Amino acid sequence: MNKFTIKDIAKLANVSTATVSYFLNGNYAKMSINTRRKLADIISKTNYLPSTTARNLAKNENKTIGVSVADITNPFTSPVISGISERCEQYGYKMVFTNSNNDERREIENINRLRQEEVAGLIIDPVNPDGDIYNQLSNLYTVIVDRQSKRNLIDTIVTDNTKSVSEMTAKMVQKDYDDLYFISWPLDEVSTRIHRYTGFQQATHYAGDDHLLIVPYNYDLTTDTSFKDEVSQILGQTNKKIGFFTMNSRVLQELLKVTQSLAYNYASDFGVATYEEFEWMQLMRPGISCIRQDSFAIGYSAMEMLKNKIESKLTSEPKAKIKVIPTKEIIRESF
Amino acid sequence: MNKFTIKDIAKLANVSTATVSYFLNGNYAKMSINTRRKLADIISKTNYLPSTTARNLAKNENKTIGVSVADITNPFTSPVISGISERCEQYGYKMVFTNSNNDERREIENINRLRQEEVAGLIIDPVNPDGDIYNQLSNLYTVIVDRQSKRNLIDTIVTDNTKSVSEMTAKMVQKDYDDLYFISWPLDEVSTRIHRYTGFQQATHYAGDDHLLIVPYNYDLTTDTSFKDEVSQILGQTNKKIGFFTMNSRVLQELLKVTQSLAYNYASDFGVATYEEFEWMQLMRPGISCIRQDSFAIGYSAMEMLKNKIESKLTSEPKAKIKVIPTKEIIRESF
DNA sequence: CTGTTAGCGCGTTCAC
DNA sequence: GTGAACGCGCTAACAG
C-alpha cells in the first residue's frame, strides 16, 4: 500500500540508498547541499514515508506494545485506552489492540497472539489476573491495570478502591440509615469488587455478608425476579431508612431500573451512592453521589511504567509494585 | 520478550529449523514419527509461539490493519472499535490503534504513522474527511466510518442520519409544537451534523436557519452564557409550546444542564428528543425519546468491507460506495 | 562527498 | 531429513 521505498527515492535522486538513509536520519554532513535539497524536494513531492518496521528491524529496536482489555464496551475502558494511547504517542510507541469481551478464553488467545508478535511489552486490563496464562508472563515487560492478582507478581495500577468506598460509606453511616447494603455483580474473587466491598464493611462494621446484595451480570429484570424481589423485600419494611452503595455505574443502573419498576424513588424512599462517575449522574434529579476515578491516569501511568521497565533493560524480574491512583468524592443529593 | 525461536526448538530437538517449520505447518510427511512426537513435546513444554511477523515476512503476507478514531472518549466510539475488533479476530487480522483526540493535526500524524507501518489497510473514523491527507489515501485499502467526505472517493459506512431524524421530528411535529429547534455543535461542514439537520428541516419545512441553535463544543455554562441566554429567551415566551431535537447525547446533556439551571423541566415545560441512545436515557424520569444507532455494526461492516477489498487484490481503485446502517426509533415520554 | 554491501529478525521452502 | 537462500526496507561500516 505504500508504493515508495528508500530504493525508489534513491533512484529518483540518482544517489544511493545510503545517502537517502543519511538524509532521513539528519546526517547531512555526509552529502552536498545540492543532493540534500534534491532529496528534500523529492521526498516531500512523493510523500515518501520510511517504514518504521524496517527501521526497527535494522536498528534492532522495537517500539510497539500490545494491549488487551477485558471489555471495550465498559465505559471505564475508553479513558484507560486514551491514557495509554496518549503516552504511546509521546514515547513514539505504537499499540496493537485486542478486546477480550469479558471472556477468559479470549483473553488467553489475545495475550498469546500479542506475544507472537514482536511486541516489546504488554498492558493488560485482565478478565482474570489469577489465570494460568499470567504465570507465563514476566514482570520485565508487563503491566496490569485495574484488577489485581492475588499472586502479585506483576506491576499493577489500581484505584483507591477500599479507602474511597470506606470514606463514602462513612458519610452514609452518619445519616442514620437503619440498614446499608452493598450491591455488586458476583464477587467471583474479582479484586475491584472485593476491595470495594471491604471498604463498605470497614465503614459499616457489618460482620457477615447479609448486607451484600448480588445482582447477576447482564441481569434481565423481565426473566429473573430474584434481585428485584430482594430489593422489594428490603424497601418494603416499614419505618426503616435504607441506603445502597453500588459497586459501579452499571450496577447502579440495574438498581434504579428495579426501584423504578417498584415505584420507589431514590433520595426520598432510600439513599444511594455509587462507585464511578458519569455525566448523566449529575443530570438525574436529584444528583447522584459518586466516586470519580481517574481512568485516564490509570492508562497513562501504565504506559509510563511499562516504558521505563522496557527501556531500563533489566535482566531479572523486578519485584512487583502496586500503584494506587487516587479518587475523588462527589457529594450530591442522592443520600 | 519471547525467548524461544525456531532455532532454539531445532537445537533442543536436534533437528534442523526446516523440520520444525514443517512440523509447525502440519507437514508431517517430511519427518519420522519420533521427531514428530519429540517436537510436539518440546513445543508444548517451552510454550514456543512462532512469530507471525516473521511468518508474514517469509510468506509475503500482511494481516494487520490500522485504525484511527476521532475521539476515543466519545461514547459512540467504543462499540465501533468493538465491531472492528470482533471481525479482526474472526479474520485473523491484528489491529494497530490510534486516537486523534478530535485534533486534525493529530489525525494526519496518525494516518501517516499507520501508513509507515506495514499495514494492509486502514479504517478511519475521521476528524475531517475533507482534509488534504485523504487525497493521499487510496480506496483500494481504506474504509471511512461515520463522517462522510464531500469528495466521496473512499468507501464509507454511515448511519441513517437524515431519514431517522426526519421521521422522529415528524412525530414531534404531530404534537402541535409552536416552535421546534434543532440543537447542534457548530455544523462546521461535518456531515453527520448537516445530515441530521437536513432531516429536521425536511420534517419541519422551516426555510432559514432561525430554528437552528448552536452550542459551542465543550460548552462551559459558567463562563459563557450565550447558549443559555438563547434557550432562556425561547422558553420564556408565554403560551408557546417548544420542542428541541438534539444532535447527539452530549448536546442533549448541555441542553439539560442549561434548562435545569433555568428551572425548566423537559416533558412538562418543553419537549425533547435526541440522536444516539444510552442506557441512562431510560433511567431519567420521564424517559427520553431517542434514535438508537448500531455503532457495533458500523465497525463490524467496516472491517468486513476492508477485508474484502484487500483480499480481492484489485489493481485500480474501485468506485466509492456508501453503506447505510439502519437506526431504530425509541419513543418514550420526553415529548 | 558518495556508493557498495552485509547485515537485522525469524520462518519458509527448494534443491539435495 | 538438512543447508541455505530468501522475503522485507532500512542502517551503517567500509571503501573509494
XYZ file of C-alpha atoms (C1' of nucleotides) in Angstrom:
702
model
C 0.000 0.000 0.000
C 2.964 2.307 0.440
C 4.445 2.446 -3.024
C 7.710 4.223 -2.335
C 10.712 2.663 -0.675
C 14.123 4.020 0.001
C 15.265 2.487 -3.276
C 12.716 4.407 -5.301
C 13.811 7.647 -3.728
C 17.455 6.818 -4.338
C 16.736 6.073 -7.962
C 14.757 9.274 -8.449
C 17.549 11.322 -6.927
C 20.320 9.405 -8.641
C 22.016 8.685 -5.353
C 22.483 5.542 -3.317
C 20.113 4.311 -0.664
C 22.829 5.056 1.869
C 22.647 8.741 1.059
C 18.898 8.686 1.381
C 19.201 6.940 4.710
C 21.677 9.516 5.937
C 19.314 12.230 4.845
C 16.410 10.641 6.656
C 18.455 10.471 9.805
C 19.583 14.079 9.606
C 23.136 13.088 8.807
C 23.644 15.980 6.439
C 27.417 16.192 6.854
C 27.684 13.254 4.529
C 26.266 14.934 1.422
C 26.444 18.043 -0.667
C 23.971 20.804 -0.229
C 22.660 20.010 -3.677
C 21.729 16.406 -3.033
C 20.317 17.478 0.277
C 17.967 19.903 -1.463
C 17.136 17.416 -4.151
C 16.229 14.772 -1.609
C 14.143 17.144 0.468
C 12.265 18.027 -2.667
C 11.687 14.501 -3.902
C 10.635 13.197 -0.524
C 8.059 15.890 0.008
C 6.734 15.513 -3.522
C 6.383 11.749 -3.345
C 5.026 11.753 0.206
C 7.553 9.064 0.909
C 7.434 7.684 4.429
C 10.172 5.322 5.613
C 8.916 2.083 7.113
C 9.362 2.164 10.860
C 9.129 -1.595 10.915
C 12.141 -1.919 8.675
C 13.875 0.725 10.687
C 13.244 -1.127 13.924
C 14.479 -4.272 12.211
C 17.714 -2.689 11.093
C 18.303 -0.918 14.378
C 17.224 -3.884 16.375
C 14.716 -1.823 18.289
C 11.111 -2.463 18.997
C 8.667 0.295 19.665
C 5.360 -1.487 19.779
C 3.357 -2.637 22.753
C 0.371 -4.936 22.991
C -2.821 -4.040 24.836
C -5.526 -6.423 25.965
C -8.668 -5.017 27.553
C -11.303 -7.040 29.362
C -14.277 -5.272 27.810
C -14.163 -2.363 25.441
C -17.863 -1.637 25.928
C -17.371 -0.977 29.633
C -17.314 2.830 29.920
C -14.354 2.508 32.268
C -12.230 1.221 29.413
C -12.195 4.136 26.938
C -10.381 6.605 29.154
C -7.823 3.940 30.035
C -7.096 3.381 26.364
C -6.996 7.108 25.868
C -4.314 7.407 28.543
C -2.247 4.579 27.117
C -2.533 5.955 23.633
C -1.535 9.444 24.749
C 1.657 8.176 26.320
C 2.394 5.899 23.368
C 2.239 8.914 21.112
C 4.627 10.843 23.328
C 7.067 7.976 23.562
C 6.882 7.077 19.873
C 5.367 3.680 20.503
C 2.588 2.131 18.533
C -0.021 -0.092 20.103
C -1.616 -3.306 18.939
C -5.064 -3.542 20.439
C -7.207 -6.525 21.452
C -10.516 -6.888 23.284
C -11.408 -9.953 25.359
C -15.118 -9.270 25.622
C -15.115 -10.481 29.243
C -14.208 -13.951 28.083
C -11.244 -15.576 29.776
C -10.535 -17.912 26.879
C -10.471 -14.995 24.560
C -8.097 -13.204 26.887
C -5.683 -16.115 26.738
C -5.848 -16.115 22.958
C -5.261 -12.392 22.832
C -2.282 -12.487 25.140
C -0.786 -15.326 23.167
C -1.422 -13.573 19.921
C 0.254 -10.456 21.233
C 3.227 -12.453 22.406
C 3.593 -13.962 18.969
C 4.068 -10.528 17.526
C 7.242 -8.701 18.048
C 5.905 -6.671 20.904
C 8.178 -5.009 23.416
C 5.695 -5.087 26.250
C 2.157 -5.756 27.375
C -0.519 -3.744 29.155
C -3.389 -5.873 30.312
C -6.757 -4.947 31.732
C -7.470 -8.512 32.791
C -10.590 -10.626 32.853
C -8.901 -12.911 35.336
C -5.415 -11.959 36.545
C -5.224 -15.189 38.517
C -5.490 -17.351 35.406
C -2.676 -19.693 34.400
C -1.606 -17.605 31.453
C -0.249 -14.979 33.836
C 2.336 -17.451 35.058
C 3.927 -17.310 31.651
C 4.212 -13.530 31.705
C 7.243 -11.775 33.058
C 7.244 -8.626 35.116
C 10.057 -7.450 32.864
C 7.631 -6.397 30.176
C 4.083 -6.488 31.596
C 1.846 -4.045 33.451
C -1.608 -4.960 34.713
C -4.353 -2.437 35.166
C -7.493 -2.286 37.345
C -7.830 -5.842 38.610
C -5.180 -7.188 40.936
C -3.853 -10.699 41.128
C -3.526 -12.409 44.466
C -0.130 -13.709 43.438
C 1.101 -10.198 42.966
C 3.930 -10.961 40.585
C 3.365 -8.209 38.058
C 3.273 -4.423 38.414
C -0.307 -3.280 38.734
C -2.105 0.067 38.587
C -5.301 0.247 40.582
C -7.575 2.865 42.089
C -8.215 3.674 45.607
C -10.963 1.087 45.995
C -11.140 0.260 49.676
C -10.340 3.674 51.069
C -12.687 5.672 48.870
C -15.632 3.352 49.417
C -14.964 3.311 53.111
C -14.998 7.111 53.263
C -18.134 7.459 51.175
C -19.906 4.779 53.165
C -18.889 6.525 56.376
C -20.753 9.576 55.144
C -23.818 7.422 54.642
C -23.441 5.910 58.093
C -23.596 9.406 59.560
C -27.030 9.890 58.049
C -28.545 7.361 60.400
C -29.618 4.707 57.973
C -31.151 1.698 59.659
C -29.593 -0.570 57.066
C -26.982 -0.077 54.387
C -26.448 -2.585 51.566
C -23.568 -3.080 49.173
C -24.730 -4.130 45.714
C -22.323 -5.866 43.376
C -22.008 -8.256 40.494
C -20.976 -11.694 41.820
C -17.751 -11.113 43.742
C -16.077 -14.049 41.984
C -12.762 -13.151 43.577
C -12.537 -10.067 41.372
C -10.250 -7.733 43.292
C -12.061 -4.479 42.492
C -15.346 -5.858 43.763
C -13.803 -7.363 46.860
C -11.795 -4.276 47.748
C -14.798 -2.014 47.372
C -16.847 -4.354 49.497
C -14.098 -4.376 52.092
C -14.294 -0.595 52.272
C -18.009 -0.864 52.797
C -17.536 -3.361 55.604
C -14.873 -1.228 57.269
C -17.243 1.719 57.471
C -20.364 -0.167 58.477
C -18.775 -2.794 60.757
C -21.219 -5.381 59.450
C -19.843 -8.781 60.303
C -21.355 -11.331 57.904
C -22.482 -10.989 54.333
C -26.165 -10.320 54.959
C -25.748 -6.729 53.811
C -24.270 -7.794 50.493
C -26.671 -7.937 47.561
C -25.621 -9.685 44.372
C -27.063 -8.733 41.011
C -26.287 -11.159 38.181
C -24.066 -9.932 35.376
C -26.320 -8.878 32.463
C -29.340 -9.010 34.741
C -32.638 -9.178 32.912
C -35.443 -7.857 35.051
C -38.096 -9.406 32.840
C -36.963 -13.002 33.132
C -35.281 -13.086 36.533
C -37.018 -11.562 39.524
C -34.503 -12.706 42.145
C -32.727 -9.387 42.603
C -35.909 -7.387 42.230
C -37.573 -9.480 44.931
C -34.718 -8.894 47.338
C -34.816 -5.162 46.802
C -38.583 -5.173 47.115
C -38.397 -7.034 50.385
C -35.781 -4.658 51.796
C -37.611 -1.497 50.810
C -40.960 -2.942 51.871
C -40.032 -2.879 55.557
C -41.963 -0.123 57.289
C -40.146 2.594 59.177
C -36.694 1.574 58.047
C -34.369 4.046 56.425
C -32.420 2.143 53.759
C -29.253 3.054 51.831
C -27.454 1.344 48.953
C -23.908 1.585 47.702
C -23.471 0.207 44.196
C -20.186 -1.202 43.057
C -20.135 0.530 39.673
C -22.308 2.533 37.317
C -23.845 -0.436 35.594
C -24.916 -1.973 38.875
C -26.395 1.400 39.794
C -28.386 1.268 36.572
C -29.706 -2.163 37.465
C -30.738 -0.946 40.892
C -32.512 2.099 39.518
C -34.343 0.070 36.911
C -35.577 -2.231 39.652
C -36.587 0.520 42.067
C -38.368 2.393 39.304
C -40.305 -0.709 38.400
C -41.253 -0.978 42.080
C -42.227 2.725 42.130
C -39.652 3.759 44.707
C -37.653 6.963 44.275
C -34.073 7.351 45.400
C -33.231 10.122 47.852
C -36.817 10.210 49.147
C -37.565 6.477 49.592
C -33.979 5.302 50.009
C -30.429 6.634 49.768
C -27.872 5.670 47.134
C -24.250 6.287 46.157
C -22.011 4.570 43.638
C -18.501 3.876 42.521
C -17.643 5.502 39.153
C -18.867 8.800 37.817
C -20.506 9.658 34.517
C -22.018 12.891 33.421
C -25.603 11.670 33.489
C -25.338 11.232 37.271
C -25.293 14.975 37.523
C -28.313 15.346 35.222
C -30.502 12.946 37.147
C -32.691 14.735 39.659
C -31.683 14.525 42.470
C -27.993 14.328 41.516
C -26.240 11.100 42.401
C -23.311 10.996 44.813
C -20.399 9.053 43.454
C -16.711 8.280 43.490
C -14.859 9.607 40.484
C -11.895 7.532 39.406
C -9.266 8.845 37.065
C -9.238 6.136 34.417
C -7.177 8.225 32.048
C -4.419 8.386 34.652
C -4.534 4.630 35.025
C -3.749 4.111 31.357
C -1.284 6.942 31.288
C 0.671 5.642 34.276
C 0.579 2.116 32.964
C 2.347 3.077 29.769
C 4.777 5.234 31.702
C 5.669 2.342 33.954
C 5.921 -0.089 31.067
C 8.187 2.138 29.031
C 10.524 2.634 31.982
C 10.754 -1.096 32.534
C 11.327 -1.930 28.900
C 13.946 0.695 28.320
C 15.871 0.079 31.504
C 16.730 -3.329 30.051
C 16.693 -5.203 33.306
C 17.753 -8.788 33.202
C 15.924 -10.170 36.186
C 12.293 -9.677 37.044
C 11.743 -6.708 39.334
C 9.616 -7.135 42.433
C 6.012 -6.301 41.640
C 4.789 -2.842 42.615
C 1.225 -1.662 43.116
C 0.474 1.895 42.139
C -2.708 3.436 43.502
C -4.415 6.249 41.607
C -6.461 8.460 43.940
C -10.198 9.015 43.500
C -12.450 11.948 44.212
C -15.658 12.044 46.205
C -18.590 13.808 44.561
C -21.377 14.512 47.021
C -24.788 15.296 45.590
C -28.328 14.807 46.870
C -28.941 11.078 46.459
C -28.438 10.212 50.116
C 10.469 -10.817 25.202
C 9.692 -14.138 23.584
C 12.779 -16.137 24.342
C 12.274 -19.087 22.027
C 12.753 -19.018 18.292
C 12.568 -21.762 15.746
C 16.324 -22.195 16.138
C 16.057 -22.905 19.839
C 13.441 -25.518 19.215
C 15.536 -27.037 16.450
C 18.535 -27.218 18.716
C 16.584 -28.744 21.573
C 15.182 -31.406 19.258
C 18.427 -31.966 17.397
C 16.800 -31.334 14.055
C 17.024 -28.537 11.522
C 14.852 -25.449 11.537
C 13.290 -26.717 8.339
C 11.924 -29.729 10.124
C 10.498 -27.566 12.871
C 8.880 -25.362 10.266
C 7.351 -28.376 8.550
C 6.027 -29.544 11.872
C 4.506 -26.141 12.630
C 2.746 -26.217 9.298
C 1.391 -29.722 9.739
C 3.697 -31.097 7.070
C 4.256 -34.346 8.947
C 5.130 -36.426 5.877
C 8.593 -34.947 5.957
C 9.649 -36.428 9.278
C 9.655 -39.586 11.313
C 7.023 -40.277 13.871
C 9.712 -39.956 16.508
C 10.796 -36.443 15.698
C 7.171 -35.503 15.326
C 6.498 -36.647 18.877
C 9.652 -35.063 20.173
C 8.759 -31.738 18.614
C 5.193 -31.817 19.889
C 6.599 -32.409 23.326
C 9.247 -29.699 23.259
C 6.937 -27.080 21.784
C 4.284 -27.607 24.402
C 6.835 -27.647 27.200
C 8.534 -24.452 26.105
C 5.323 -22.617 25.231
C 7.019 -21.746 21.996
C 4.992 -19.476 19.711
C 6.209 -18.801 16.174
C 6.417 -15.123 15.282
C 3.594 -14.171 12.979
C 5.559 -11.151 11.861
C 8.382 -13.308 10.604
C 5.864 -15.626 9.081
C 4.197 -12.782 7.232
C 7.595 -11.664 6.103
C 8.546 -15.027 4.724
C 5.166 -15.621 3.118
C 4.909 -12.070 1.936
C 1.520 -11.673 3.546
C 0.246 -8.928 5.765
C -2.552 -9.374 8.210
C -2.586 -6.141 10.101
C -4.789 -3.128 9.679
C -4.511 0.370 11.090
C -7.335 2.143 12.882
C -7.613 5.852 13.552
C -10.520 7.147 15.630
C -11.500 10.789 16.009
C -12.137 10.613 19.735
C -11.927 7.545 21.911
C -13.755 9.275 24.751
C -16.853 9.801 22.620
C -19.224 7.032 23.739
C -20.031 6.384 20.091
C -16.509 5.138 19.523
C -16.226 2.097 21.817
C -18.853 -0.009 20.081
C -17.294 0.827 16.724
C -13.930 -0.443 17.923
C -15.638 -3.456 19.383
C -17.131 -4.289 15.991
C -13.847 -3.828 14.174
C -12.001 -5.902 16.719
C -14.584 -8.694 16.553
C -14.196 -9.012 12.800
C -10.421 -8.748 13.024
C -10.414 -11.679 15.370
C -12.578 -13.720 13.011
C -10.439 -12.872 10.010
C -7.132 -13.397 11.799
C -6.095 -9.769 11.477
C -4.453 -7.720 14.149
C -5.127 -4.035 14.579
C -2.859 -1.119 15.321
C -4.839 1.533 17.124
C -4.532 5.323 17.223
C -6.663 8.125 18.693
C -6.776 11.648 17.234
C -8.408 13.335 20.199
C -10.515 15.488 17.852
C -7.398 17.167 16.568
C -6.942 17.270 12.829
C -3.179 17.622 13.016
C -3.024 14.605 15.212
C -5.193 12.722 12.741
C -2.748 13.476 9.953
C 0.131 12.273 12.094
C -1.741 9.103 12.976
C -2.644 8.277 9.418
C 0.929 8.878 8.342
C 2.248 6.804 11.157
C -0.075 3.976 10.219
C 0.986 4.173 6.613
C 4.599 3.946 7.651
C 3.918 0.607 9.213
C 3.399 -2.376 7.102
C -0.343 -2.179 7.314
C -2.601 -3.861 4.778
C -5.457 -1.398 5.175
C -6.926 1.486 7.091
C -10.202 2.111 8.904
C -10.699 5.744 9.783
C -13.262 7.458 11.951
C -12.260 10.895 10.721
C -11.978 14.261 12.373
C -12.132 15.877 8.955
C -12.630 13.588 5.941
C -12.248 16.569 3.630
C -8.715 17.260 4.772
C -5.810 17.070 2.327
C -4.419 13.894 3.792
C -7.375 11.968 2.385
C -6.211 12.777 -1.126
C -3.205 10.605 -0.494
C -5.297 7.640 0.546
C -6.494 5.056 -1.921
C -9.886 3.415 -1.934
C -8.013 0.168 -2.522
C -7.227 -0.173 1.144
C -9.256 2.389 3.106
C -12.697 2.471 4.687
C -14.124 5.565 6.367
C -16.678 5.399 9.125
C -19.332 7.814 10.454
C -18.389 11.103 8.803
C -18.669 11.405 5.053
C -16.440 13.331 2.725
C -17.962 15.574 0.094
C -15.472 14.270 -2.428
C -16.781 10.765 -1.914
C -13.708 8.921 -3.092
C -13.468 6.312 -0.366
C -15.923 3.662 0.815
C -17.824 4.957 3.815
C -20.127 3.435 6.429
C -22.671 5.800 7.897
C -25.966 5.670 9.737
C -29.324 6.677 8.617
C -28.925 10.297 9.651
C -31.347 12.286 7.538
C -34.148 9.756 7.348
C -34.243 8.853 11.034
C -34.166 12.457 12.219
C -36.814 13.371 9.708
C -39.089 10.615 10.987
C -38.550 11.440 14.631
C -39.065 15.128 14.028
C -42.252 14.345 12.113
C -43.555 12.707 15.283
C -42.793 15.902 17.182
C -44.495 17.993 14.526
C -47.670 15.977 15.068
C -47.725 17.071 18.683
C -48.517 20.647 17.732
C -45.408 22.393 18.957
C -45.440 26.104 18.203
C -41.721 26.004 17.583
C -39.197 23.230 17.153
C -35.450 23.809 17.385
C -32.516 21.725 16.257
C -29.561 21.973 18.630
C -26.086 21.099 17.418
C -22.413 21.704 17.876
C -21.183 24.127 15.190
C -22.117 22.498 11.884
C -18.604 23.123 10.509
C -19.424 21.100 7.423
C -19.425 17.914 9.494
C -21.597 15.510 7.505
C -23.361 13.868 10.448
C -24.473 17.215 11.832
C -25.580 18.525 8.461
C -27.451 15.375 7.507
C -29.291 15.286 10.798
C -30.171 18.924 10.459
C -31.404 18.260 6.930
C -33.744 15.607 8.301
C -35.040 18.130 10.801
C -35.656 20.683 8.068
C -37.414 18.132 5.869
C -39.906 17.363 8.614
C -40.477 20.908 9.846
C -40.301 22.743 6.483
C -38.504 25.613 8.185
C -36.864 27.671 5.485
C -33.955 29.588 7.034
C -31.692 28.740 9.937
C -33.572 30.582 12.663
C -34.609 27.257 14.191
C -31.048 26.076 14.453
C -29.362 26.554 17.822
C -25.611 26.166 18.107
C -23.956 25.121 21.332
C -20.164 25.502 21.404
C -18.063 22.360 21.616
C -17.057 21.871 25.270
C -19.586 24.476 26.344
C -18.995 25.861 29.786
C -22.173 27.219 31.279
C -20.332 29.141 33.969
C -18.180 31.276 31.671
C -20.307 31.538 28.543
C -23.970 32.407 28.825
C -24.667 32.741 25.086
C -26.392 29.404 24.630
C -28.117 29.606 27.968
C -29.498 33.021 27.099
C -30.899 31.793 23.821
C -32.626 28.870 25.474
C -33.908 31.139 28.221
C -35.323 33.550 25.677
C -37.038 30.759 23.748
C -38.581 29.117 26.785
C -39.522 32.463 28.319
C -42.134 33.155 25.632
C -45.588 32.829 27.148
C -48.086 30.413 25.679
C -45.681 28.809 23.287
C -45.162 25.081 23.209
C -41.481 24.461 22.463
C -39.652 21.311 21.354
C -35.928 20.563 20.916
C -34.111 17.920 18.909
C -30.501 17.487 19.965
C -27.899 16.274 17.545
C -26.262 13.794 19.900
C -26.174 12.724 23.513
C -23.579 15.227 24.603
C -25.536 18.102 23.151
C -28.571 16.759 24.981
C -26.556 16.879 28.179
C -25.664 20.514 27.539
C -29.306 21.357 26.932
C -30.454 19.629 30.092
C -27.791 21.297 32.186
C -28.955 24.643 30.882
C -32.668 24.008 31.334
C -32.079 22.684 34.830
C -30.156 25.799 35.724
C -33.131 27.787 34.406
C -35.528 25.629 36.424
C -37.396 24.252 33.428
C -38.339 20.589 33.214
C -38.420 18.649 29.997
C -41.669 16.944 29.003
C -43.702 19.362 31.105
C -42.142 22.722 30.166
C -40.805 21.688 26.762
C -40.397 18.583 24.612
C -37.101 16.934 23.698
C -35.697 14.077 21.626
C -32.158 13.212 20.633
C -29.918 11.348 18.267
C -27.992 8.488 19.960
C -29.172 6.247 22.755
C -27.559 5.419 26.059
C -28.949 3.478 28.940
C -29.294 6.464 31.248
C -31.916 7.931 28.897
C -34.235 5.213 30.025
C -33.477 5.863 33.693
C -34.212 9.554 33.530
C -37.789 10.340 34.517
C -39.562 10.903 32.174
C -37.721 8.603 29.768
C -36.084 10.331 26.831
C -37.081 9.563 23.246
C -34.109 8.882 21.031
C -32.659 7.348 17.905
C -30.589 4.258 18.518
C -27.741 3.731 16.095
C -25.939 0.436 15.776
C -22.336 1.527 16.240
C -21.110 -2.019 16.630
C -22.464 -2.823 13.162
C -20.638 0.177 11.759
C -17.290 -1.161 12.927
C -18.160 -4.706 12.035
C -19.189 -3.810 8.492
C -16.186 -1.569 8.039
C -13.762 -4.394 8.701
C -15.815 -6.718 6.528
C -15.664 -4.292 3.654
C -11.978 -3.620 4.151
C -11.032 -7.269 4.235
C -12.941 -7.943 1.044
C -11.184 -5.110 -0.701
C -7.734 -6.061 0.497
C -8.055 -9.706 -0.332
C -9.643 -9.247 -3.719
C -6.334 -7.681 -4.781
C -7.801 -5.142 -7.127
C -5.351 -3.100 -9.124
C -7.404 0.000 -9.782
C -9.355 1.996 -7.240
C -12.977 0.853 -7.016
C -15.729 3.461 -7.182
C -16.580 4.602 -3.663
C -19.643 3.057 -2.035
C -21.699 4.383 0.857
C -23.189 1.810 3.179
C -26.015 2.951 5.442
C -26.630 1.170 8.735
C -30.261 1.499 9.829
C -31.266 3.078 13.133
C -34.131 2.429 15.495
C -36.610 4.888 16.939
C -37.168 4.688 20.695
C -40.233 6.600 21.787
C -40.521 7.487 25.457
C -42.211 10.307 27.347
C -39.961 13.293 26.751
C -42.145 14.918 24.104
C 31.188 13.636 -0.504
C 29.049 9.147 -2.331
C 28.420 4.145 -3.316
C 28.684 -0.823 -2.066
C 27.127 -4.266 0.638
C 26.468 -7.110 4.537
C 23.530 -7.402 7.938
C 18.958 -7.017 11.187
C 14.965 -10.696 12.649
C 12.796 -15.433 12.056
C 10.250 -18.608 9.327
C 9.681 -20.822 4.733
C 10.878 -23.646 1.072
C 13.599 -25.767 -2.549
C 17.285 -28.480 -4.032
C 19.759 -32.077 -2.348
C 15.746 -35.128 6.946
C 19.016 -30.842 6.014
C 21.551 -26.478 4.412
C 20.991 -22.285 2.922
C 18.892 -18.795 0.103
C 15.146 -15.765 0.510
C 11.482 -12.359 1.871
C 11.231 -7.051 3.547
C 13.252 -1.940 3.756
C 16.431 0.264 6.194
C 21.143 1.059 8.545
C 25.997 1.673 8.939
C 30.702 0.124 8.332
C 33.900 0.468 4.921
C 35.855 1.551 0.505
C 36.790 4.876 -2.711
